[in-house]
mmCIF file of C-alpha atoms in Angstrom:
data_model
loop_
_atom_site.group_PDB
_atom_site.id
_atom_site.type_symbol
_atom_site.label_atom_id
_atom_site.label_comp_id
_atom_site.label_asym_id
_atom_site.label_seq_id
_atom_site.Cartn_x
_atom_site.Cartn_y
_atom_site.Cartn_z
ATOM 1 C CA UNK A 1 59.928 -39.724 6.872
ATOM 2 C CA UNK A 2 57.679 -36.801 7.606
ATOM 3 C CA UNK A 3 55.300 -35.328 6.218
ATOM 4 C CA UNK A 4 56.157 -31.908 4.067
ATOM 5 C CA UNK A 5 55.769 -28.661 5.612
ATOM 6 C CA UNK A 6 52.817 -26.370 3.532
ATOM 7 C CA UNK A 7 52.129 -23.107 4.516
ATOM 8 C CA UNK A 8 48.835 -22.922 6.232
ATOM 9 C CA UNK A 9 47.783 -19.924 4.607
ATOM 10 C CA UNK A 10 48.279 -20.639 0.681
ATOM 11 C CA UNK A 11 48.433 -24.556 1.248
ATOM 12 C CA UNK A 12 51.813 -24.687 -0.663
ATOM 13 C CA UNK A 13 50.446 -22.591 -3.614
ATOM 14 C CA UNK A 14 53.185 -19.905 -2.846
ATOM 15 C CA UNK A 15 49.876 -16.888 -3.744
ATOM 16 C CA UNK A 16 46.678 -16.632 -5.527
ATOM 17 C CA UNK A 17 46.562 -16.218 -9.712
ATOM 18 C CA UNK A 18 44.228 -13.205 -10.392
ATOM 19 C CA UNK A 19 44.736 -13.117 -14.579
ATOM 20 C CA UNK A 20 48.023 -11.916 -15.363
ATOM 21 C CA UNK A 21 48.284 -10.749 -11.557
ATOM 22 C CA UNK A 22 49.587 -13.073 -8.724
ATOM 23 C CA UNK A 23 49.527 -12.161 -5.486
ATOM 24 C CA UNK A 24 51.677 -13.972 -2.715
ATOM 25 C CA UNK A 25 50.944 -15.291 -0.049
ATOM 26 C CA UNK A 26 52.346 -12.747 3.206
ATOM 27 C CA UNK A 27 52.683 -15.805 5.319
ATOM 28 C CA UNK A 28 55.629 -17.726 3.928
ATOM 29 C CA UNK A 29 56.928 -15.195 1.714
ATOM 30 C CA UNK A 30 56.597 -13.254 -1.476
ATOM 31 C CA UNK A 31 58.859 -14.967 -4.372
ATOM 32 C CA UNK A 32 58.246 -12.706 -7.685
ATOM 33 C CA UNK A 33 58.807 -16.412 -10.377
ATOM 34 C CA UNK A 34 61.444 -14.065 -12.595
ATOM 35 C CA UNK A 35 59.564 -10.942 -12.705
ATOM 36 C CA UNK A 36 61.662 -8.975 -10.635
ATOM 37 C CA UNK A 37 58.474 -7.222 -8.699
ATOM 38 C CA UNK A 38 56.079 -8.753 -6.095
ATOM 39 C CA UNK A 39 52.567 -7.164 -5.262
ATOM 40 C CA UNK A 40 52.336 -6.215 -1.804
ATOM 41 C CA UNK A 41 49.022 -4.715 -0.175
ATOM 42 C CA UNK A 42 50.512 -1.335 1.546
ATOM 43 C CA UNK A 43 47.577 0.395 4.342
ATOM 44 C CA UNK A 44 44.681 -0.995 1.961
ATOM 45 C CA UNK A 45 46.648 -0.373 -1.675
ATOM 46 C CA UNK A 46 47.544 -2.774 -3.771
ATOM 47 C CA UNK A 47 51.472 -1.877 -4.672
ATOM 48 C CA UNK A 48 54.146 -3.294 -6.733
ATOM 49 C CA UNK A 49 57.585 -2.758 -5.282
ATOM 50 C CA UNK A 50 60.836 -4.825 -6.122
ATOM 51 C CA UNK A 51 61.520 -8.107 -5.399
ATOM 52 C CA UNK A 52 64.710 -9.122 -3.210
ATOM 53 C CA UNK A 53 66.530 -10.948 -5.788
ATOM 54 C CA UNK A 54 66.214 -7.565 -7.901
ATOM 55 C CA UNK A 55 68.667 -5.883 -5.601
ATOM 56 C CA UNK A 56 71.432 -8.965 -6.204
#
C-alpha cells in the first residue's frame, strides 16, 4: 500500500479556518462543506460566488 495523496499546498486540510470564514485551498479545489458558496480571491478581492454543487 501507498502512501495517501495530500495536497501540498493545504496538507490535506481542504483551506484555512479564519472565524466563521474558511477559505479553500486553490490548489486541490474549493468544496463549500454544505454552504452552497465558496470564497474565492478575484484580482486582489476577497469574493463569495456559488459553489458547483449549487447549480445541481
Amino acid at each position: 500500500m501507498t502512501d495517501p495523496i495530500t495536497c501540498p499546498e493545504c496538507q490535506g486540510r481542504r483551506g484555512v479556518q479564519l472565524g466563521e470564514l474558511f477559505l479553500s485551498c486553490t490548489f486541490c479545489g474549493r468544496f463549500c462543506l454544505g454552504s452552497k458558496k465558496v470564497t474565492h480571491i478575484e484580482a486582489g478581492t476577497l469574493v463569495i460566488v456559488p459553489c458547483r454543487c449549487a447549480e445541481d
